[in-house]
PDB file of C-alpha atoms and ligand atoms in Angstrom:
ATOM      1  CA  UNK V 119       5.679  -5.850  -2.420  1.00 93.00           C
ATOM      2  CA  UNK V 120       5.796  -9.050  -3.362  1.00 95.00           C
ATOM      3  CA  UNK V 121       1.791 -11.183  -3.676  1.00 96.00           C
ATOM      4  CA  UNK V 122       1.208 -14.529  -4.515  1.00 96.00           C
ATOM      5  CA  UNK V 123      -2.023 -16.498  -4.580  1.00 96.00           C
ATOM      6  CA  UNK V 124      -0.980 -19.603  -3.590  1.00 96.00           C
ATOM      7  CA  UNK V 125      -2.909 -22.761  -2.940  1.00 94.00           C
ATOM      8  CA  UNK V 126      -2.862 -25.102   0.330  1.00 91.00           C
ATOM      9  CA  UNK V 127      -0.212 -27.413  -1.283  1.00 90.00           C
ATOM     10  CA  UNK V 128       2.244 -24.412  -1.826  1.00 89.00           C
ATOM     11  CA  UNK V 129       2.105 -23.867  -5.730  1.00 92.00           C
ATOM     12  CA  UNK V 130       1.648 -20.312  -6.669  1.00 94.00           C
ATOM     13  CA  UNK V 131      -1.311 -19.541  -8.931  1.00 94.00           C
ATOM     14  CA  UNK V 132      -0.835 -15.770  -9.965  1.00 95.00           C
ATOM     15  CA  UNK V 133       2.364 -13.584  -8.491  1.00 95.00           C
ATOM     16  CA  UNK V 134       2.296  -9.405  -8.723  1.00 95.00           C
ATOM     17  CA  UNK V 135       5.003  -7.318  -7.958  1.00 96.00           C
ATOM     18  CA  UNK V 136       3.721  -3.814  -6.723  1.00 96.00           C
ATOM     19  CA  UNK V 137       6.095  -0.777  -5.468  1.00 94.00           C
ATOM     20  CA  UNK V 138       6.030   0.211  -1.645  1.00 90.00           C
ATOM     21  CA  UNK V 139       6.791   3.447  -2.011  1.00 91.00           C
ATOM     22  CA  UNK V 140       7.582   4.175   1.360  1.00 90.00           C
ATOM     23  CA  UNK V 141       7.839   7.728   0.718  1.00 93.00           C
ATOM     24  CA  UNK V 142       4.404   8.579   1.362  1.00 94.00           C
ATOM     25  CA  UNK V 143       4.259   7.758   4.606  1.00 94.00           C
ATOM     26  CA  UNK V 144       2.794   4.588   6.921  1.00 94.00           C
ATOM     27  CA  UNK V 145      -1.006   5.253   6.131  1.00 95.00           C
ATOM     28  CA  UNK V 146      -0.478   5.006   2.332  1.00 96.00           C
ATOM     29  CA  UNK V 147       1.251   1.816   2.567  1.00 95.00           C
ATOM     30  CA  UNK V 148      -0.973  -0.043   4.677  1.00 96.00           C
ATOM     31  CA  UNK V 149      -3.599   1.397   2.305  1.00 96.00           C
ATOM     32  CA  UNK V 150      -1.649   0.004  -0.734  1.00 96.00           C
ATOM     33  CA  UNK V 151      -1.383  -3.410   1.270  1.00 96.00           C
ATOM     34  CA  UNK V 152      -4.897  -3.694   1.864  1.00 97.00           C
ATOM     35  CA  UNK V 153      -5.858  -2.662  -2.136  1.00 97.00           C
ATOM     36  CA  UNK V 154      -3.492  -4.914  -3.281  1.00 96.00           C
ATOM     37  CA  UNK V 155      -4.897  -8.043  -1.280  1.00 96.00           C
ATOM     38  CA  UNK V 156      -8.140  -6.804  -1.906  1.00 97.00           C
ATOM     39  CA  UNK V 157      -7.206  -6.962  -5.658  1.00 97.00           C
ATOM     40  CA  UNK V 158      -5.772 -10.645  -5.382  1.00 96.00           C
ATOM     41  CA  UNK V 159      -8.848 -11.741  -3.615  1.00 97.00           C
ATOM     42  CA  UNK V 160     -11.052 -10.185  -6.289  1.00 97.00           C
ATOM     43  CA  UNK V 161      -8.338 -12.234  -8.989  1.00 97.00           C
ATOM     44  CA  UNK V 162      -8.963 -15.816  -7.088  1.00 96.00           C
ATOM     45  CA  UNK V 163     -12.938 -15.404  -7.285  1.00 97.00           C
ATOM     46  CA  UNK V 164     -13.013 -14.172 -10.739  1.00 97.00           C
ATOM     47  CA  UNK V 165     -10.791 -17.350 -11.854  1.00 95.00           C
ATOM     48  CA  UNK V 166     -13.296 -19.550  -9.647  1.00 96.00           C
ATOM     49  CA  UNK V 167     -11.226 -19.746  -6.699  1.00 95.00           C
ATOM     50  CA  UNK V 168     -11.899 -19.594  -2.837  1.00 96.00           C
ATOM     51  CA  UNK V 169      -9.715 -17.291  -1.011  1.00 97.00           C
ATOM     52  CA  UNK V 170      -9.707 -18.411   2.609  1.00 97.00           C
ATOM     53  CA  UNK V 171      -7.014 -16.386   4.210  1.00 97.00           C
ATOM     54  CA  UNK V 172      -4.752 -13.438   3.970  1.00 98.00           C
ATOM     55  CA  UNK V 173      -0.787 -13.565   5.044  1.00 98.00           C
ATOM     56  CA  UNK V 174       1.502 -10.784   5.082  1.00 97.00           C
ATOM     57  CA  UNK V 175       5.222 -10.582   5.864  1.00 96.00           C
ATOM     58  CA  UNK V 176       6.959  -7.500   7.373  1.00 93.00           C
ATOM     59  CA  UNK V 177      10.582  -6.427   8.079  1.00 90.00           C
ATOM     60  CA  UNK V 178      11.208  -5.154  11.006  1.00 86.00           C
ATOM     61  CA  UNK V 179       9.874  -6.210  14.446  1.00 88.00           C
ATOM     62  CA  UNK V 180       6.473  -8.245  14.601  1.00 91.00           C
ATOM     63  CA  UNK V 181       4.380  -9.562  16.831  1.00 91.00           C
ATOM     64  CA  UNK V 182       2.731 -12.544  15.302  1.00 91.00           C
ATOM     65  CA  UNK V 183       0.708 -13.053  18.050  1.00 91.00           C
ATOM     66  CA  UNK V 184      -1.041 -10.136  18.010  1.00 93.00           C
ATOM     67  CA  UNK V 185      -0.326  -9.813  14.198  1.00 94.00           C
ATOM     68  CA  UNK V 186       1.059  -6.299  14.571  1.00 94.00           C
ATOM     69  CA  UNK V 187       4.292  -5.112  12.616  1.00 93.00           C
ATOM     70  CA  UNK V 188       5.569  -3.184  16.033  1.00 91.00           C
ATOM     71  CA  UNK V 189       8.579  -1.223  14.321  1.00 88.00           C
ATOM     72  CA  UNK V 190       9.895  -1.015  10.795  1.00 85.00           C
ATOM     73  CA  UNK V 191      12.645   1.048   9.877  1.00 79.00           C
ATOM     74  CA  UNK V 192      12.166   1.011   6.069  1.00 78.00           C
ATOM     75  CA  UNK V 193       8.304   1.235   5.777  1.00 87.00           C
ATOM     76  CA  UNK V 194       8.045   3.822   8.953  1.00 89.00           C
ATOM     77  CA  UNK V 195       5.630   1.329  10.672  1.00 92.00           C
ATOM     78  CA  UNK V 196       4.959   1.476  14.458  1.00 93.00           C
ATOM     79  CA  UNK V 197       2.344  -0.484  16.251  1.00 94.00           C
ATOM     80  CA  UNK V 198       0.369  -0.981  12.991  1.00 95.00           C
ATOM     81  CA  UNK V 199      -2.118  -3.390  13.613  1.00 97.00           C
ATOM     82  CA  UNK V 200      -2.426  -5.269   9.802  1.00 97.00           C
ATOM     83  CA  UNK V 201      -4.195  -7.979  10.885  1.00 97.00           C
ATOM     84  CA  UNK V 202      -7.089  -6.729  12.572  1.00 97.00           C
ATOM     85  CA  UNK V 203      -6.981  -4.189   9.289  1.00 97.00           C
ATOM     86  CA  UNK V 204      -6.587  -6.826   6.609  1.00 97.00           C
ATOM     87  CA  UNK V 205      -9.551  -9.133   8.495  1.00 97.00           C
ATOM     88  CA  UNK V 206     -11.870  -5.592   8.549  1.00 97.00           C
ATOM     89  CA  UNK V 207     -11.266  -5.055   5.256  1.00 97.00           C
ATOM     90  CA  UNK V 208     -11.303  -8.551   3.670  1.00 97.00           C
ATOM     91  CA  UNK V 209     -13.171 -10.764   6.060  1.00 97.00           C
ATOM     92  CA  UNK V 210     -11.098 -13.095   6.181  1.00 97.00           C
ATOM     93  CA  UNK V 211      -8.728 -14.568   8.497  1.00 96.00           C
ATOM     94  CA  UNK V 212      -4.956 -13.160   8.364  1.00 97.00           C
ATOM     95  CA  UNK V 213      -1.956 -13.686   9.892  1.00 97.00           C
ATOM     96  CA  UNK V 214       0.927 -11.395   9.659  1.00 96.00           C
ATOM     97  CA  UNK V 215       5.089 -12.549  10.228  1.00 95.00           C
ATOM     98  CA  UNK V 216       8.480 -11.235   9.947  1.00 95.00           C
ATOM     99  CA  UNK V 217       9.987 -11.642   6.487  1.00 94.00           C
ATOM    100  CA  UNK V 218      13.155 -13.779   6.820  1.00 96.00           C
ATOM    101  CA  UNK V 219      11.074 -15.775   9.405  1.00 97.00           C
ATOM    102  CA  UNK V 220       8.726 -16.332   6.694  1.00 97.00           C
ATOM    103  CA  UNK V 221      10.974 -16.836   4.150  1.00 97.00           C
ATOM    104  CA  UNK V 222      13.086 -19.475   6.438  1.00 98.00           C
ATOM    105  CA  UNK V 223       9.420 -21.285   7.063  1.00 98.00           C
ATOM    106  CA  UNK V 224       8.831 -21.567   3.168  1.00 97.00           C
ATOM    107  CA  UNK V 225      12.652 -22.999   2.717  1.00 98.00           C
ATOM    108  CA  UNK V 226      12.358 -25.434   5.477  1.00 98.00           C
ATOM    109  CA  UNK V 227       8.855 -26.698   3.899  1.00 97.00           C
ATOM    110  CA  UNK V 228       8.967 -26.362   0.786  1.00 96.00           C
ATOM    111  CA  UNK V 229      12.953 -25.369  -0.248  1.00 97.00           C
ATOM    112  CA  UNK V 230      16.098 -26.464   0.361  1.00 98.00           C
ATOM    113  CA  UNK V 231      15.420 -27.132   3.678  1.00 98.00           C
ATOM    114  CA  UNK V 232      12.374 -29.891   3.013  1.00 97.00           C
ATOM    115  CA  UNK V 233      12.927 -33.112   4.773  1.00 96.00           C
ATOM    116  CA  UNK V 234      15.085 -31.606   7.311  1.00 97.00           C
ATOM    117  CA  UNK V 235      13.809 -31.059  10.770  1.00 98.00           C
ATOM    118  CA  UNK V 236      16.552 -27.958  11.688  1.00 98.00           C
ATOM    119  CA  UNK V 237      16.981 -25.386   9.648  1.00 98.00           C
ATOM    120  CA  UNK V 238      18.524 -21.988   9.615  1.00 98.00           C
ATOM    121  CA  UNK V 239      17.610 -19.641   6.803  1.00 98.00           C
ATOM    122  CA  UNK V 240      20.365 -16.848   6.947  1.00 98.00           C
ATOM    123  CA  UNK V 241      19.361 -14.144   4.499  1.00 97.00           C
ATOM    124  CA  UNK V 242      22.174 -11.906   3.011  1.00 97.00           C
ATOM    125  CA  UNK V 243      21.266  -9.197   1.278  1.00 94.00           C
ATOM    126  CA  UNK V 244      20.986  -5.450   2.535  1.00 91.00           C
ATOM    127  CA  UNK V 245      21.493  -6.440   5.847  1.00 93.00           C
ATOM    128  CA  UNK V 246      21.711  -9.974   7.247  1.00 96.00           C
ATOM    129  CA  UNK V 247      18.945 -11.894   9.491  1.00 95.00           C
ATOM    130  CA  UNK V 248      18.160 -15.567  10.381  1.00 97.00           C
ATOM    131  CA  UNK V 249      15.327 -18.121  10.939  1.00 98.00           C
ATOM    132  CA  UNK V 250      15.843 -20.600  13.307  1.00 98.00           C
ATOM    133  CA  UNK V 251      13.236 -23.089  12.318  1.00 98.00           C
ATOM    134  CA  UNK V 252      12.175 -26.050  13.882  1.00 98.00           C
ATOM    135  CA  UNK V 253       9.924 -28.590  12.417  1.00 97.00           C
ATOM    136  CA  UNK V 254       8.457 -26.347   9.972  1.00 97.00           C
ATOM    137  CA  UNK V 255       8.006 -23.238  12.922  1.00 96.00           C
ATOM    138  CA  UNK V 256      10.240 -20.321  13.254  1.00 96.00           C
ATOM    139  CA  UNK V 257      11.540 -19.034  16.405  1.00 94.00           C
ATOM    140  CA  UNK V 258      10.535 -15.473  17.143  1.00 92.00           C
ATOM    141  CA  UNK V 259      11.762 -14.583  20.872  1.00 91.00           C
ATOM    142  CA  UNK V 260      10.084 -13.262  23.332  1.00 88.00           C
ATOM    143  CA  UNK V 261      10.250 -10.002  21.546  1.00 84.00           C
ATOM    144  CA  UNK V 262       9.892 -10.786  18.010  1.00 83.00           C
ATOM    145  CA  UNK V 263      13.357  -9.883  17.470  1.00 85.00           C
ATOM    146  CA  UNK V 264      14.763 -13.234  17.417  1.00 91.00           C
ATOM    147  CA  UNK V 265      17.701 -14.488  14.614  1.00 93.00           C
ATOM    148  CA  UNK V 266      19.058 -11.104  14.175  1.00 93.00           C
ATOM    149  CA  UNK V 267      22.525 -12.885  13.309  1.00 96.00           C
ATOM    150  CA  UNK V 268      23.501  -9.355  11.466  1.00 96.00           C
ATOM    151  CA  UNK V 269      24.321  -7.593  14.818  1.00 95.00           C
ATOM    152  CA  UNK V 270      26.747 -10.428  15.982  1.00 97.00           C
ATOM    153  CA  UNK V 271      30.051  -8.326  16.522  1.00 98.00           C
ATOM    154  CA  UNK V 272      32.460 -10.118  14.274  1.00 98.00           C
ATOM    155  CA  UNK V 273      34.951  -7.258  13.995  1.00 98.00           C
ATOM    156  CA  UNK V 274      35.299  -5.235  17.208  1.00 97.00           C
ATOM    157  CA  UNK V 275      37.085  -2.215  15.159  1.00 95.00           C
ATOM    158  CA  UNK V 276      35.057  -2.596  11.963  1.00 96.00           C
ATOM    159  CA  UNK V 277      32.700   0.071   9.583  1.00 96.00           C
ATOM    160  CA  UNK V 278      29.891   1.017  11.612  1.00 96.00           C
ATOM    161  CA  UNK V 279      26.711  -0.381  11.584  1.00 94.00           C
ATOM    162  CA  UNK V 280      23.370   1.030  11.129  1.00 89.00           C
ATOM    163  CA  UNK V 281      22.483  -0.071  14.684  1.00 88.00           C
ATOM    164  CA  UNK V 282      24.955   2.276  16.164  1.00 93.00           C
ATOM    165  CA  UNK V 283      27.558  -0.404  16.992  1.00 96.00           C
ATOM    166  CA  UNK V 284      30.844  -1.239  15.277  1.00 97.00           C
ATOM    167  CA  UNK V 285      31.835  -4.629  12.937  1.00 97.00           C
ATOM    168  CA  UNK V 286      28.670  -6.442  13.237  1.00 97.00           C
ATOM    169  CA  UNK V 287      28.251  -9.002  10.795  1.00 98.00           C
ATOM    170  CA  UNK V 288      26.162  -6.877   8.183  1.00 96.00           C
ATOM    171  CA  UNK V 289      27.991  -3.914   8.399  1.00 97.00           C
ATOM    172  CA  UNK V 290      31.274  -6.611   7.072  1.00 97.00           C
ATOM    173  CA  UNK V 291      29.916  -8.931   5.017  1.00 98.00           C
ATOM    174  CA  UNK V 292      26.116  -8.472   3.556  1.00 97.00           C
ATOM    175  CA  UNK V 293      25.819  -7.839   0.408  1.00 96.00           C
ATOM    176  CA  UNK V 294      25.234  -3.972   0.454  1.00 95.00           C
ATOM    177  CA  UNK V 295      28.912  -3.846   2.425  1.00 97.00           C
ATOM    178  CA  UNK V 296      31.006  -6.062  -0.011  1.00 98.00           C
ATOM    179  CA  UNK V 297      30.530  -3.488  -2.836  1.00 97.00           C
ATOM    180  CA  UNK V 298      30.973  -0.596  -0.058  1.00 97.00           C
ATOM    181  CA  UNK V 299      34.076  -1.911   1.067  1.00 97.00           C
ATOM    182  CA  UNK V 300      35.272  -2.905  -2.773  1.00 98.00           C
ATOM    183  CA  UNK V 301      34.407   1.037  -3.723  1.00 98.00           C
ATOM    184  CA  UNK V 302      36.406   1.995  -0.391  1.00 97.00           C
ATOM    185  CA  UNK V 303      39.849   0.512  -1.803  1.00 98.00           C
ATOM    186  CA  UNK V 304      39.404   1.012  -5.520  1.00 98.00           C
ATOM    187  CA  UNK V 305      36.979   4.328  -5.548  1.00 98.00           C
ATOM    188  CA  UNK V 306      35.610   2.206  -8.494  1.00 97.00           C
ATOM    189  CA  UNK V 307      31.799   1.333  -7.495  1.00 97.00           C
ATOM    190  CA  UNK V 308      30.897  -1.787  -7.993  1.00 97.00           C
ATOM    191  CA  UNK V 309      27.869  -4.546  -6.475  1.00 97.00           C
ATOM    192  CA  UNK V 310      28.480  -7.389  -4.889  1.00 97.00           C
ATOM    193  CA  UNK V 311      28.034  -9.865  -7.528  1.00 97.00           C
ATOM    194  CA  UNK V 312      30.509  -7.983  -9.860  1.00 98.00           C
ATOM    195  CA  UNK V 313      32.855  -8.310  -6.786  1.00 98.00           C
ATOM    196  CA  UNK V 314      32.052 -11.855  -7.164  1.00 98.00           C
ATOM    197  CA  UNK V 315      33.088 -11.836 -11.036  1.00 97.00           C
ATOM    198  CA  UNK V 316      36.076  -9.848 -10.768  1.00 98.00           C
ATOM    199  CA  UNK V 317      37.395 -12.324  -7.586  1.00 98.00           C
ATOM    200  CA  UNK V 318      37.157 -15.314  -9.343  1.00 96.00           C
ATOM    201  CA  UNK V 319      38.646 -13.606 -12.306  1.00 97.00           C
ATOM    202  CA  UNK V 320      41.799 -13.499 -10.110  1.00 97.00           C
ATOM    203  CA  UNK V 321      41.247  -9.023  -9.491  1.00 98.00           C
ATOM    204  CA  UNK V 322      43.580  -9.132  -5.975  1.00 98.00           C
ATOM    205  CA  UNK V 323      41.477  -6.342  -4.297  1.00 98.00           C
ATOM    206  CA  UNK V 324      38.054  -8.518  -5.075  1.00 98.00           C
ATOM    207  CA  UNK V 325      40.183 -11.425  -4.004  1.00 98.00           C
ATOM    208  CA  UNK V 326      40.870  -9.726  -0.590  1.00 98.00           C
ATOM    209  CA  UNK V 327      37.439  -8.392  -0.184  1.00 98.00           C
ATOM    210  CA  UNK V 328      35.735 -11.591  -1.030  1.00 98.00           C
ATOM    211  CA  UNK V 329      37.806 -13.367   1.199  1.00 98.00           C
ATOM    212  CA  UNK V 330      37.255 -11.301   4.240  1.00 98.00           C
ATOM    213  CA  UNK V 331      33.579 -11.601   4.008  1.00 98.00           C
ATOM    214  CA  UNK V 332      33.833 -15.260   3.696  1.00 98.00           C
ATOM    215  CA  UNK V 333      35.926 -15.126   6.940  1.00 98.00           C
ATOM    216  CA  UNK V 334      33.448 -12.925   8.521  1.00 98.00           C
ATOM    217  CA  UNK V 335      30.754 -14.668   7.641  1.00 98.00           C
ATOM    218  CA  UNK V 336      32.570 -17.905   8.617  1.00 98.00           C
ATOM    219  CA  UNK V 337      33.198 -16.282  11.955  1.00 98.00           C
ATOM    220  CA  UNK V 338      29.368 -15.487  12.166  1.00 98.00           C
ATOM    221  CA  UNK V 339      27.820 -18.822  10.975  1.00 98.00           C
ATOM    222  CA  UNK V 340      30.219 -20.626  13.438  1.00 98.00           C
ATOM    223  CA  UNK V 341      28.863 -18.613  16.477  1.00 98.00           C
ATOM    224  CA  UNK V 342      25.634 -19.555  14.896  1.00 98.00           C
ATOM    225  CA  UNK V 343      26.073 -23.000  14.977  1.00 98.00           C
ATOM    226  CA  UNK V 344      27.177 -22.701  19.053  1.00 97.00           C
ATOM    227  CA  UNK V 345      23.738 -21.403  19.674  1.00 96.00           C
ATOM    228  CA  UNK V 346      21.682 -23.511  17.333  1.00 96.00           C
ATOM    229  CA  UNK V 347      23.078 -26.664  16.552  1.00 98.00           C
ATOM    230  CA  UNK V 348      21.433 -26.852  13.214  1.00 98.00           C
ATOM    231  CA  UNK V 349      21.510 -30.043  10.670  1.00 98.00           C
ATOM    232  CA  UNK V 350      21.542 -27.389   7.464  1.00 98.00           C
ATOM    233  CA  UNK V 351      22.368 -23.997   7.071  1.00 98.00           C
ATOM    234  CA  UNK V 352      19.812 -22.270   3.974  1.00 98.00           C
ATOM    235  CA  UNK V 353      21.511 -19.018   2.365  1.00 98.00           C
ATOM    236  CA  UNK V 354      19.253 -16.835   0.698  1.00 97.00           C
ATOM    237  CA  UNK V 355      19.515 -13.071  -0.376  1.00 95.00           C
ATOM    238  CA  UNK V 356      21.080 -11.259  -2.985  1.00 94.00           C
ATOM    239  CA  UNK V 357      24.769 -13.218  -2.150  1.00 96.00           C
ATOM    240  CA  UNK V 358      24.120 -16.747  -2.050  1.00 96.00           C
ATOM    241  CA  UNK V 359      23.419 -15.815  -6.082  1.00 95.00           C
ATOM    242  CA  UNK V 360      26.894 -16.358  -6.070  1.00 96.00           C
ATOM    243  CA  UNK V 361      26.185 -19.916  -5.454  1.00 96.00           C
ATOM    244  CA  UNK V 362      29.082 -22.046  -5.219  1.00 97.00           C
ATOM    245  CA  UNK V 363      31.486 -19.326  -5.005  1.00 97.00           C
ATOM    246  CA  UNK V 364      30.027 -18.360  -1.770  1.00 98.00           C
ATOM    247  CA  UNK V 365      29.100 -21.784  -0.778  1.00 98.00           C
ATOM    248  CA  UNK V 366      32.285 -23.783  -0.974  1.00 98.00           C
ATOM    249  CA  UNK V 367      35.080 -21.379   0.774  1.00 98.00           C
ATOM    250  CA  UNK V 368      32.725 -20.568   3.851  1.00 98.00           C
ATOM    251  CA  UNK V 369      32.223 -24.329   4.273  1.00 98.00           C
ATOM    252  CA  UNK V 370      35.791 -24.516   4.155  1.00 98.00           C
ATOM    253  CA  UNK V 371      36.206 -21.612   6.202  1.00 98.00           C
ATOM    254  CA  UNK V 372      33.280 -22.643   8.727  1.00 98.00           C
ATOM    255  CA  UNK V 373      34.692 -26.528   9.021  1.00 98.00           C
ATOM    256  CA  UNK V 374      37.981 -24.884  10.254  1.00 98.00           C
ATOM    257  CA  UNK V 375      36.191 -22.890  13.253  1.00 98.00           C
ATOM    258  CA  UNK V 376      33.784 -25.821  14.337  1.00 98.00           C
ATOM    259  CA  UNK V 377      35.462 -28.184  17.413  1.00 97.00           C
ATOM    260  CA  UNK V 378      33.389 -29.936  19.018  1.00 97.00           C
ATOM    261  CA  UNK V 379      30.120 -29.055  17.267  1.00 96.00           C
ATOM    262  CA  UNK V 380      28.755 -31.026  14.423  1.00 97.00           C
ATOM    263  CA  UNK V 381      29.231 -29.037  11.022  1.00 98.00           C
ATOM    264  CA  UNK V 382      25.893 -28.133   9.566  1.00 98.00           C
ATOM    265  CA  UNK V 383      25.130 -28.587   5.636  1.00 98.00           C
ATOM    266  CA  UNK V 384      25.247 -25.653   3.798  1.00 98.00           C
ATOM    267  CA  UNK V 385      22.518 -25.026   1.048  1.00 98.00           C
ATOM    268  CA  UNK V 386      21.757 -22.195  -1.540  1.00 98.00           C
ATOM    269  CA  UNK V 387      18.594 -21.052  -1.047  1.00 98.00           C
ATOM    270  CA  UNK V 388      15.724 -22.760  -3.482  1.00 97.00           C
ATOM    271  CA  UNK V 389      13.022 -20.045  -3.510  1.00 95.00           C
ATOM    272  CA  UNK V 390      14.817 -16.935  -4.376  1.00 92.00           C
ATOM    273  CA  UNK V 391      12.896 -13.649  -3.720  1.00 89.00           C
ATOM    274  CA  UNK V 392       9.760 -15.443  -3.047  1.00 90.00           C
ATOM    275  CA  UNK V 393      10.166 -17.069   0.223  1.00 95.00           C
ATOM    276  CA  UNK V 394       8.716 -14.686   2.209  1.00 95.00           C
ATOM    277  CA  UNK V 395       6.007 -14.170   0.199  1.00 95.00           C
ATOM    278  CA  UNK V 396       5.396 -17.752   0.297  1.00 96.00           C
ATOM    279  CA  UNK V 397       6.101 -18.370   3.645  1.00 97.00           C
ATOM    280  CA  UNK V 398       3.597 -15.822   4.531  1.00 97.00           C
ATOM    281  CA  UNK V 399       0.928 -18.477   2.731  1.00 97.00           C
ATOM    282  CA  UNK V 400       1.441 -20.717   4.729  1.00 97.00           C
ATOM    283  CA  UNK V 401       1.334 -18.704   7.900  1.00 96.00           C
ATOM    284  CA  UNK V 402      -2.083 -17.685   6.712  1.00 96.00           C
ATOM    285  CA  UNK V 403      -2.780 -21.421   5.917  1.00 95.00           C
ATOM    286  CA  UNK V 404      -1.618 -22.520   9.608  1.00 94.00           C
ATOM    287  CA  UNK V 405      -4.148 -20.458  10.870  1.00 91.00           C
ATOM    288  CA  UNK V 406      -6.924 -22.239   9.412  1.00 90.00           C
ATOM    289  CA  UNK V 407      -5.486 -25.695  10.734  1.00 80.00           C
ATOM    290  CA  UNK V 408      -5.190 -23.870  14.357  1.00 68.00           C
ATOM    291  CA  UNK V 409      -8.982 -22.691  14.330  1.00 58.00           C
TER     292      UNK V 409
HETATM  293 ZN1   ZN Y 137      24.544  -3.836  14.010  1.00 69.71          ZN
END
């Protein structure tokens, strides 16, 4: 878990890192959420500070309208309802999002993406998922499953995918599968940014692996920009660390599979790990302005 106090302009006063620990079920981690905001709130008035609102940001699927995280794989949630919890508990007003949409609202306001009315936050990691933001709002479907840019099907008779399909994007080219696939030829294991290394150290087999995940992901931002017709592309996650080694061959690679569409600007992500913590700030902040 990721917390931030952070004040209406956007600048973080105090940040805390505490551990999930998923392990111990769904009740102990919305427990753990609600003592660590709790504690953060107790911070801000000890330092002289106001808290006025709580946001939180979930993966999985969410419903911010009802501020319910509706199903999460990796914390075991299903219809938990944090915002009614967090209000009962705090008394103050929440508001609860998706992570990568939260993290592609913080980019677009107050990253790479500021001054830029389209954005598309495409987080590589684990597993790959988008923000289509607009204007400083994210796009969340009629289902709250929106952006999930991961399950395109780049490679019809690729590695599986923990969805159950085969070759979507993730399963080729996130961050997790670049060392899988490097330890699958070489049976030496290795992450993705010492793929990285060894590729631009001229290695052929992290040459060829690099390569076909810039292709893939090529192939997946250019079906990307079909749909959303975006003025930048922001790339966050664990892979766009690899800055402009990432960067410059997939705009190569994405200029040669654009036609008629106008080619987006591609931009390394300026938050790093915080976006979605910040981005759930200001989620918490819009709430205020709505009421
Ligand atoms: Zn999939």
């Amino acid at each position: 878990m990721k917390c931030a106090l952070v004040r209406a302009d956007g600048t973080t006063e105090l940040t805390e890192r505490h551990h999930t620990r998923a392990e111990r079920g769904p009740a102990a981690v919305v427990e753990s959420i609600l003592d660590v905001a709790e504690g953060l709130t107790g911070k801000a008035r000890a330092g002289g500070l106001t808290p006025v609102a709580v946001g939180l940001a979930i993966p999985g699927v969410v419903d911010e309208s009802t501020g319910s995280a509706v199903w999460s794989a990796n914390l075991g949630f299903r219809d938990v309802p944090l915002r009614e919890l967090v209000t009962a508990r705090l008394g103050l007003p929440a508001a609860v999002g998706h992570d990568v949409r939260a993290g592609g609202i913080a980019e677009a306001r107050l990253g790479a993406g500021r001054g830029t009315r389209h954005v598309l936050f495409v987080a590589i990691g684990t597993g790959i998922a988008a923000a289509q933001v607009i204007d400083g709002s994210a796009f969340a479907g009629a289902h709250g499953a929106a952006g999930e840019l991961g399950h395109i099907v780049v490679r019809p008779e690729g590695p599986h995918c923990g969805c159950g399909r085969l070759g979507c994007l993730e399963a080729v080219a996130s961050a997790a599968a670049v060392g899988r696939r490097y330890t699958a030829l070489t049976g030496i294991p290795a992450t993705a940014a010492e793929v990285v290394t060894r590729a631009s150290g001229g290695e052929a087999t992290a040459e060829r692996v690099w390569r076909e995940t810039i292709e893939a992901l090529a192939d997946g931002l250019a079906i990307a920009q079909a749909l959303y017709d975006t003025e930048v592309v922001v790339l966050g996650g664990g892979l766009a660390e690899a800055g402009a080694d990432l960067l410059d061959p997939l705009g190569v690679a994405l200029r040669q599979r654009l036609t008629f569409q106008t080619e987006p600007r591609l931009l390394r992500a300026a938050l790093g790990d915080e976006a979605g913590c910040l981005g759930a700030a200001l989620l918490a902040l819009d709430t205020l302005e709505m009421t």
